[in-house]
Amino acid sequence: MFSILVAKAGSSKDNKTGSWRSVKRPKFLQKDCIGCGLCKLICPEACIEGEEKNTYRPDYDYCKGCGLCAYICPKKDIEMILETEEK
Amino acid sequence: MLSKHFSEHNFVSGHTACAGCGQALAARLVVDAAGKNTIATNATGCLEVFSTKAPQSSWNIPWIHSLFENSAAVGSGVESALRYLGKIDKVRVISQGGDGGTSDIGLQALSGMLERGHDVLYVCYDNEAYMNTGIQRSSLTPFSANTTTSPPGKVSTGNPKLKKPLVEICSAHHIPYSASASVGYPQDLQRKVKKALSIRGPKFLQIHCPCPLGWRYEPGLTLEIARLAVGSGLYPLIEYEYGKLTKVFKIPKPKPVEEYLKLQGRFRHIVNSQEEVAKIQKIADKNIDYYQLK
Ligand SMILES: Cc1ncc(C[n+]2csc(CCOP(=O)(O)OP(=O)(O)O)c2C)c(N)n1
Ligand code: SF4
Ligand code: SF4
Ligand SMILES: [Mg+2]
């Protein structure tokens, strides 16, 4: 009876918000990354993964292209590039 | 299906917050710091709407939507039930609301929760207006901000009132912990959540959450703006324990408020007026002096 009022935990992952990106997306250069994890800590979409240096990357299925990871990276190892540039 | 890579987050991807939303970031930092054994309540507002687009949910912990005004009352009930079941030592309760839902319409429920002494952490996500209904001013909207109910014009320079001192109002209930935090300082924020949850009894945390849509700025500026609010003295990060100020986030070289104001469309009508900017500088200077931020 209440099933309609109860949603499955974490089920919003079905909603691929990456399609929202219009102009830019982050490019993780994986060159000077020190593995501080700050990008992963501050991504509002919780869509960055990585464990060691030069392994961090975004999941473009969800990334909305806000640019906050590029702002916080202390090594400037994340660049915002045009959506139209090659992957 | 949950991807195992992201399963460590208690608030997951796929929510419908605007790009660069400070509140989406704050909420994840809060529940990630709180851990799995947490039950959250949530007042009506942007966070509730963008995290639970029916039939989906972004929460990986038990979560319940209350009304707009009673998140603290529902949290009190959840805590009482856990106590009755003998589970209160194992599960933490967090009640959440926006600045409108907390400082205006939910203030009575919050005060009751604090006064009755429920073992709940109340988190107020302060984006400084009623954003979900289209940017109306609340009692946490800052002085001079342009909102749809405080529009600047011939007889007005925007919001005519100062922010309600909500951290102090909560602290005046002689609760163990009342503090402010900012998404601009995520580690400090998570430390405060953990500290609050290590204490039994009622706790309050107010988090500054820049809002690209309501404050009129590009999404990539959320963290810079949050840091400038703290760094100018306009958003002091303070901690009260049992009514006493015990810690402040120091800003040895405060930034001029102009640097903060000029990045945001909601202050565009005053940034070119020295007189109006000076009024806001005065608010920051007062904070710096009162809380000894330097
Ligand atoms: C009793 C009641 N009055 C009004 C509303 C409409 N309403 C829904 S969300 C909202 C604004 C919420 O503002 P705030 O608490 O600051 O959260 P935000 O959306 O800014 O995160 C309002 C007025 C409601 N849901 N219930
Ligand atoms: S651009 Fe924004 S959404 Fe995309 S990975 Fe970076 S922080 Fe996350
Ligand atoms: S913020 Fe930069 S240096 Fe730190 S983990 Fe992310 S990419 Fe690497
Ligand atoms: Mg609000």
Coordinates of C-alpha atoms and ligand atoms in Angstrom, one line a residue:
Chain A
M1 CA 0.0 0.0 0.0
F2 CA 2.8 2.4 0.8
S3 CA 5.2 1.1 -1.9
I4 CA 4.5 4.1 -4.1
L5 CA 5.7 6.4 -1.2
V6 CA 9.0 4.5 -0.7
A7 CA 11.9 4.8 -3.2
K8 CA 14.9 2.5 -3.5
A9 CA 18.1 3.8 -1.9
G10 CA 20.5 5.3 -4.4
S11 CA 18.1 4.8 -7.3
S12 CA 18.7 8.3 -8.8
K13 CA 21.7 6.7 -10.5
D14 CA 19.1 5.8 -13.2
N15 CA 19.0 9.5 -14.0
K16 CA 21.9 10.2 -16.3
T17 CA 22.5 13.9 -15.7
G18 CA 25.5 14.1 -17.9
S19 CA 23.2 15.0 -20.7
W20 CA 22.8 18.4 -19.0
R21 CA 26.3 19.4 -19.9
S22 CA 26.2 22.0 -22.6
V23 CA 29.4 24.0 -23.1
K24 CA 32.3 22.5 -21.2
R25 CA 33.4 19.3 -19.5
P26 CA 36.4 18.6 -17.3
K27 CA 39.5 16.9 -18.7
F28 CA 41.5 15.1 -16.0
L29 CA 45.1 15.3 -17.4
Q30 CA 46.5 12.6 -15.0
K31 CA 49.9 14.2 -15.3
D32 CA 50.7 16.2 -12.1
C33 CA 47.9 14.7 -9.9
I34 CA 49.2 14.1 -6.3
G35 CA 46.1 12.1 -5.3
C36 CA 44.9 14.5 -2.7
G37 CA 41.3 13.6 -3.4
L38 CA 40.0 17.1 -3.2
C39 CA 38.2 16.9 -6.6
K40 CA 36.3 13.8 -5.4
L41 CA 35.5 15.5 -2.1
I42 CA 33.9 18.5 -3.6
C43 CA 32.1 17.2 -6.7
P44 CA 28.4 18.1 -6.2
E45 CA 27.5 15.2 -8.4
A46 CA 29.5 12.6 -6.4
C47 CA 30.7 11.4 -9.8
I48 CA 34.5 11.4 -9.4
E49 CA 36.4 8.3 -8.6
G50 CA 40.1 7.5 -8.0
E51 CA 42.4 6.2 -5.3
E52 CA 46.0 7.0 -6.1
K53 CA 47.7 9.8 -7.9
N54 CA 46.9 10.1 -11.6
T55 CA 43.9 7.8 -11.3
Y56 CA 41.1 10.3 -10.6
R57 CA 38.4 10.6 -13.3
P58 CA 34.9 11.8 -13.7
D59 CA 31.9 9.8 -14.7
Y60 CA 30.6 11.7 -17.7
D61 CA 27.2 9.9 -17.4
Y62 CA 26.6 12.3 -14.4
C63 CA 29.0 15.2 -14.6
K64 CA 27.2 18.5 -15.2
G65 CA 30.3 20.4 -16.1
C66 CA 30.2 22.8 -13.2
G67 CA 34.0 23.2 -13.2
L68 CA 34.4 23.0 -9.4
C69 CA 36.9 20.2 -9.7
A70 CA 39.1 22.3 -12.0
Y71 CA 38.9 25.2 -9.5
I72 CA 39.9 23.1 -6.4
C73 CA 42.7 21.0 -8.0
P74 CA 46.0 22.3 -6.4
K75 CA 48.1 21.0 -9.3
K76 CA 45.9 22.5 -12.1
D77 CA 45.7 18.9 -13.4
I78 CA 42.0 19.3 -14.4
E79 CA 41.1 21.5 -17.4
M80 CA 37.7 22.6 -18.6
I81 CA 37.5 21.9 -22.3
L82 CA 34.8 22.5 -24.8
E83 CA 32.3 19.7 -25.2
T84 CA 33.1 19.7 -28.9
E85 CA 36.8 18.8 -28.3
E86 CA 37.8 15.1 -28.6
K87 CA 37.5 12.8 -25.6
Chain B
M1 CA 21.7 -1.0 -9.7
L2 CA 24.4 0.7 -7.7
S3 CA 27.8 1.0 -9.1
K4 CA 30.3 -0.4 -6.5
H5 CA 32.8 2.4 -7.2
F6 CA 30.5 5.0 -5.8
S7 CA 28.9 2.9 -3.1
E8 CA 30.9 4.7 -0.4
H9 CA 28.8 7.8 -0.8
N10 CA 25.6 8.1 1.2
F11 CA 24.3 10.7 -1.3
V12 CA 24.7 9.6 -4.9
S13 CA 24.7 10.9 -8.5
G14 CA 21.6 11.4 -10.6
H15 CA 20.0 14.1 -8.4
T16 CA 18.5 17.1 -10.3
A17 CA 20.2 20.0 -8.5
C18 CA 21.6 22.8 -10.7
A19 CA 25.2 22.4 -11.9
G20 CA 27.5 23.7 -9.1
C21 CA 24.8 23.6 -6.4
G22 CA 26.3 24.3 -3.0
Q23 CA 23.5 22.6 -1.2
A24 CA 24.0 19.3 -3.1
L25 CA 27.6 19.3 -2.1
A26 CA 26.9 20.2 1.5
A27 CA 24.3 17.4 1.9
R28 CA 26.7 14.8 0.6
L29 CA 29.5 16.0 2.8
V30 CA 27.1 15.8 5.8
V31 CA 25.8 12.3 5.3
D32 CA 29.2 11.0 4.1
A33 CA 30.7 12.3 7.4
A34 CA 27.8 10.9 9.4
G35 CA 28.2 7.3 8.1
K36 CA 25.8 4.5 7.2
N37 CA 24.1 4.2 10.6
T38 CA 22.1 7.5 10.1
I39 CA 18.5 8.3 9.6
A40 CA 17.7 11.7 8.0
T41 CA 14.6 13.8 7.9
N42 CA 14.2 16.6 5.3
A43 CA 11.9 19.6 5.2
T44 CA 10.4 20.6 1.9
G45 CA 12.8 22.7 -0.2
C46 CA 15.4 22.4 -3.0
L47 CA 17.3 19.5 -1.4
E48 CA 14.2 17.4 -0.9
V49 CA 13.0 18.1 -4.4
F50 CA 16.2 17.5 -6.3
S51 CA 17.2 14.4 -4.3
T52 CA 13.9 12.5 -4.6
K53 CA 12.5 12.9 -8.2
A54 CA 9.8 10.2 -7.8
P55 CA 10.2 7.3 -8.0
Q56 CA 14.0 7.8 -7.5
S57 CA 16.1 8.7 -4.4
S58 CA 19.7 9.9 -4.1
W59 CA 19.9 8.8 -0.5
N60 CA 21.8 5.7 0.5
I61 CA 20.5 5.9 4.1
P62 CA 17.0 5.9 5.5
W63 CA 15.5 9.3 4.7
I64 CA 12.0 10.7 5.3
H65 CA 10.4 13.9 3.8
S66 CA 8.5 15.9 6.4
L67 CA 6.5 19.0 5.8
F68 CA 8.1 22.3 5.2
E69 CA 7.9 23.3 8.9
N70 CA 8.4 20.2 10.9
S71 CA 11.7 18.5 10.0
A72 CA 12.9 18.9 13.6
A73 CA 9.6 17.5 15.0
V74 CA 9.8 14.5 12.8
G75 CA 13.5 14.0 13.8
S76 CA 12.4 14.2 17.4
G77 CA 9.9 11.5 16.8
V78 CA 12.4 9.2 15.0
E79 CA 14.9 9.7 17.9
S80 CA 12.2 8.9 20.5
A81 CA 11.2 5.7 18.6
L82 CA 14.9 4.6 18.5
R83 CA 15.2 5.3 22.2
Y84 CA 12.0 3.2 22.9
L85 CA 13.5 0.4 20.8
G86 CA 16.8 0.5 22.6
K87 CA 18.7 1.5 19.4
I88 CA 19.6 5.1 20.1
D89 CA 23.2 4.2 20.8
K90 CA 23.6 2.6 17.4
V91 CA 21.8 5.1 15.1
R92 CA 22.3 8.8 14.6
V93 CA 19.5 11.1 13.6
I94 CA 19.9 14.2 11.4
S95 CA 17.1 16.6 10.7
Q96 CA 17.6 18.9 7.6
G97 CA 16.0 22.0 6.3
G98 CA 16.7 25.1 4.2
D99 CA 17.2 28.6 5.6
G100 CA 13.5 29.4 5.1
G101 CA 12.4 26.0 6.5
T102 CA 14.6 26.5 9.5
S103 CA 14.9 30.2 10.5
D104 CA 11.3 31.1 9.6
I105 CA 8.6 28.5 9.4
G106 CA 10.4 25.7 11.2
L107 CA 11.9 27.7 14.1
Q108 CA 9.2 26.6 16.6
A109 CA 9.8 22.9 15.8
L110 CA 13.5 23.4 16.0
S111 CA 13.3 25.3 19.3
G112 CA 11.1 22.5 20.7
M113 CA 13.6 19.8 19.6
L114 CA 16.4 21.7 21.3
E115 CA 14.5 22.4 24.5
R116 CA 13.2 18.8 24.9
G117 CA 16.8 17.7 24.5
H118 CA 16.5 15.2 21.6
D119 CA 19.6 13.5 20.5
V120 CA 19.4 14.9 17.0
L121 CA 21.8 17.0 14.8
Y122 CA 19.8 19.7 13.0
V123 CA 21.5 20.9 9.8
C124 CA 20.3 24.1 8.2
Y125 CA 21.4 24.5 4.5
D126 CA 21.7 28.2 4.2
N127 CA 21.4 29.4 0.6
E128 CA 20.0 32.7 1.9
A129 CA 16.6 32.7 0.4
Y130 CA 13.5 30.5 -0.4
M131 CA 15.1 29.1 -3.6
N132 CA 12.8 26.3 -4.5
T133 CA 9.8 28.6 -4.9
G134 CA 11.8 31.3 -6.8
I135 CA 14.1 33.3 -4.6
Q136 CA 12.0 35.0 -1.9
R137 CA 13.8 36.5 1.0
S138 CA 14.1 34.7 4.3
S139 CA 15.3 35.9 7.7
L140 CA 18.7 34.5 6.7
T141 CA 18.9 36.5 3.5
P142 CA 21.8 39.0 3.8
F143 CA 21.5 42.8 3.9
S144 CA 21.0 44.4 0.5
A145 CA 20.5 41.1 -1.5
N146 CA 18.2 41.3 -4.4
T147 CA 15.4 38.7 -4.1
T148 CA 12.0 38.6 -5.7
T149 CA 10.4 39.9 -2.5
S150 CA 13.2 42.4 -1.8
P151 CA 13.8 44.0 -5.2
P152 CA 16.0 47.0 -5.4
G153 CA 14.5 50.2 -6.9
K154 CA 13.9 53.8 -6.1
V155 CA 12.9 53.3 -2.5
S156 CA 14.9 50.1 -1.8
T157 CA 18.5 48.8 -2.0
G158 CA 17.4 45.2 -1.7
N159 CA 16.8 43.2 1.5
P160 CA 16.5 45.8 4.3
K161 CA 17.2 43.4 7.2
L162 CA 20.3 41.8 8.8
K163 CA 20.7 38.0 8.9
K164 CA 19.0 36.4 11.9
P165 CA 21.6 35.2 14.4
L166 CA 20.4 31.6 14.2
V167 CA 23.6 29.9 15.6
E168 CA 23.3 32.1 18.7
I169 CA 19.5 31.6 19.0
C170 CA 20.1 27.8 19.0
S171 CA 23.1 28.2 21.4
A172 CA 20.9 30.2 23.8
H173 CA 19.0 26.9 24.4
H174 CA 22.2 25.8 26.3
I175 CA 22.7 22.9 23.9
P176 CA 26.0 21.0 23.8
Y177 CA 26.9 22.3 20.3
S178 CA 25.8 25.0 17.9
A179 CA 28.1 26.0 14.9
S180 CA 28.4 27.3 11.4
A181 CA 30.3 25.8 8.5
S182 CA 30.8 26.5 4.8
V183 CA 31.1 24.3 1.6
G184 CA 34.2 26.4 0.9
Y185 CA 35.9 24.6 3.7
P186 CA 34.7 20.9 3.2
Q187 CA 37.2 19.3 5.7
D188 CA 36.2 21.8 8.4
L189 CA 32.5 21.1 7.6
Q190 CA 33.0 17.3 8.0
R191 CA 35.0 17.7 11.2
K192 CA 32.0 19.7 12.6
V193 CA 29.5 17.0 11.6
K194 CA 31.6 14.3 13.2
K195 CA 32.2 16.4 16.3
A196 CA 28.4 17.1 16.6
L197 CA 27.5 13.4 16.2
S198 CA 30.0 12.4 18.9
I199 CA 28.0 14.4 21.4
R200 CA 24.7 13.1 22.9
G201 CA 21.9 15.6 22.9
P202 CA 20.6 18.3 20.6
K203 CA 23.1 19.9 18.1
F204 CA 22.8 22.6 15.4
L205 CA 24.9 23.2 12.3
Q206 CA 24.2 26.0 9.8
I207 CA 26.0 25.6 6.5
H208 CA 26.6 28.4 4.0
C209 CA 25.6 27.0 0.5
P210 CA 26.1 29.3 -2.4
C211 CA 23.4 29.0 -5.1
P212 CA 24.3 29.8 -8.7
L213 CA 20.8 30.3 -9.8
G214 CA 19.5 32.5 -6.9
W215 CA 22.7 34.5 -6.4
R216 CA 23.3 34.9 -10.1
Y217 CA 26.8 33.6 -10.8
E218 CA 28.5 31.0 -13.0
P219 CA 28.4 27.5 -11.4
G220 CA 32.2 27.2 -11.3
L221 CA 32.4 30.0 -8.7
T222 CA 30.6 28.2 -5.9
L223 CA 33.7 27.4 -3.9
E224 CA 35.4 30.8 -4.5
I225 CA 32.3 32.7 -3.4
A226 CA 31.9 30.5 -0.3
R227 CA 35.5 31.2 0.7
L228 CA 35.2 34.9 0.1
A229 CA 32.1 35.0 2.4
V230 CA 34.2 33.5 5.1
G231 CA 37.4 35.3 4.2
S232 CA 35.7 38.8 4.3
G233 CA 34.1 38.2 7.7
L234 CA 30.6 38.2 6.3
Y235 CA 30.0 34.5 7.2
P236 CA 31.9 33.8 10.4
L237 CA 32.6 30.1 11.1
I238 CA 32.0 29.8 14.8
E239 CA 31.4 27.0 17.4
Y240 CA 29.5 27.3 20.6
E241 CA 29.5 24.7 23.3
Y242 CA 26.9 24.9 26.1
G243 CA 26.3 28.6 25.3
K244 CA 30.0 29.5 25.2
L245 CA 31.9 30.5 22.1
T246 CA 34.8 28.0 22.0
K247 CA 36.3 28.2 18.5
V248 CA 36.4 30.5 15.5
F249 CA 37.8 30.1 12.0
K250 CA 40.6 32.7 11.9
I251 CA 41.0 35.1 9.0
P252 CA 44.3 36.9 9.7
K253 CA 44.0 39.1 6.6
P254 CA 40.3 39.7 5.9
K255 CA 39.4 40.4 2.2
P256 CA 37.4 43.5 1.3
V257 CA 33.7 42.6 1.0
E258 CA 33.7 44.1 -2.5
E259 CA 35.5 41.0 -3.7
Y260 CA 32.7 38.9 -2.5
L261 CA 29.9 41.1 -3.7
K262 CA 31.1 41.8 -7.2
L263 CA 30.9 38.1 -8.2
Q264 CA 27.2 37.9 -7.6
G265 CA 24.3 39.3 -9.6
R266 CA 22.2 39.6 -6.4
F267 CA 24.4 42.5 -5.3
R268 CA 24.9 44.1 -8.7
H269 CA 22.7 47.1 -7.9
I270 CA 25.1 48.2 -5.0
V271 CA 28.6 47.3 -6.1
N272 CA 29.1 50.6 -7.8
S273 CA 27.9 52.6 -4.8
Q274 CA 30.7 53.3 -2.3
E275 CA 28.1 54.2 0.3
E276 CA 26.2 50.9 0.0
V277 CA 29.3 48.8 -0.1
A278 CA 30.6 50.6 3.0
K279 CA 27.4 49.5 4.9
I280 CA 28.2 45.9 4.1
Q281 CA 31.9 46.3 5.0
K282 CA 30.6 47.6 8.4
I283 CA 28.8 44.3 9.0
A284 CA 31.9 42.3 8.2
D285 CA 34.1 44.6 10.4
K286 CA 31.6 44.1 13.2
N287 CA 31.8 40.3 12.9
I288 CA 35.6 40.4 12.8
D289 CA 35.7 42.5 16.0
Y290 CA 32.9 40.6 17.8
Y291 CA 34.2 37.1 17.1
Q292 CA 37.8 38.1 17.1
L293 CA 38.3 36.6 13.7
K294 CA 41.8 38.1 13.0
Ligands
LIG1 C1 3.5 25.3 4.7 C2 4.2 25.5 3.4 N1 4.3 26.7 2.9 C3 4.9 26.9 1.7 C4 5.4 25.9 1.0 C5 6.0 26.1 -0.3 N2 7.5 25.9 -0.3 C6 8.1 24.8 -0.7 S1 9.7 24.8 -0.7 C7 9.7 26.5 -0.2 C8 11.0 27.2 -0.1 C9 12.0 26.6 0.7 O1 13.1 27.5 1.0 P1 14.2 27.0 2.0 O2 13.7 26.4 3.2 O3 15.2 28.2 2.2 O4 15.0 25.9 1.1 P2 15.6 26.0 -0.3 O5 14.6 25.6 -1.4 O6 16.1 27.4 -0.5 O7 16.8 25.0 -0.3 C10 8.4 26.9 0.0 C11 8.0 28.3 0.3 C12 5.2 24.6 1.5 N3 5.7 23.5 0.9 N4 4.6 24.4 2.7
SF4_2 S1 32.8 19.5 -13.6 FE1 31.5 19.5 -11.7 S2 30.2 17.7 -11.9 FE2 31.8 17.4 -13.4 S3 33.3 16.1 -12.4 FE3 34.0 18.3 -12.0 S4 33.0 18.9 -10.0 FE4 32.0 17.0 -10.8
SF4_3 S1 42.3 17.6 -7.0 FE1 43.9 17.4 -8.6 S2 45.7 16.6 -7.6 FE2 44.0 16.2 -6.2 S3 43.3 14.1 -6.6 FE3 42.0 15.5 -7.9 S4 43.2 15.6 -9.9 FE4 44.6 14.8 -8.4
MG4 MG 17.0 28.5 1.1

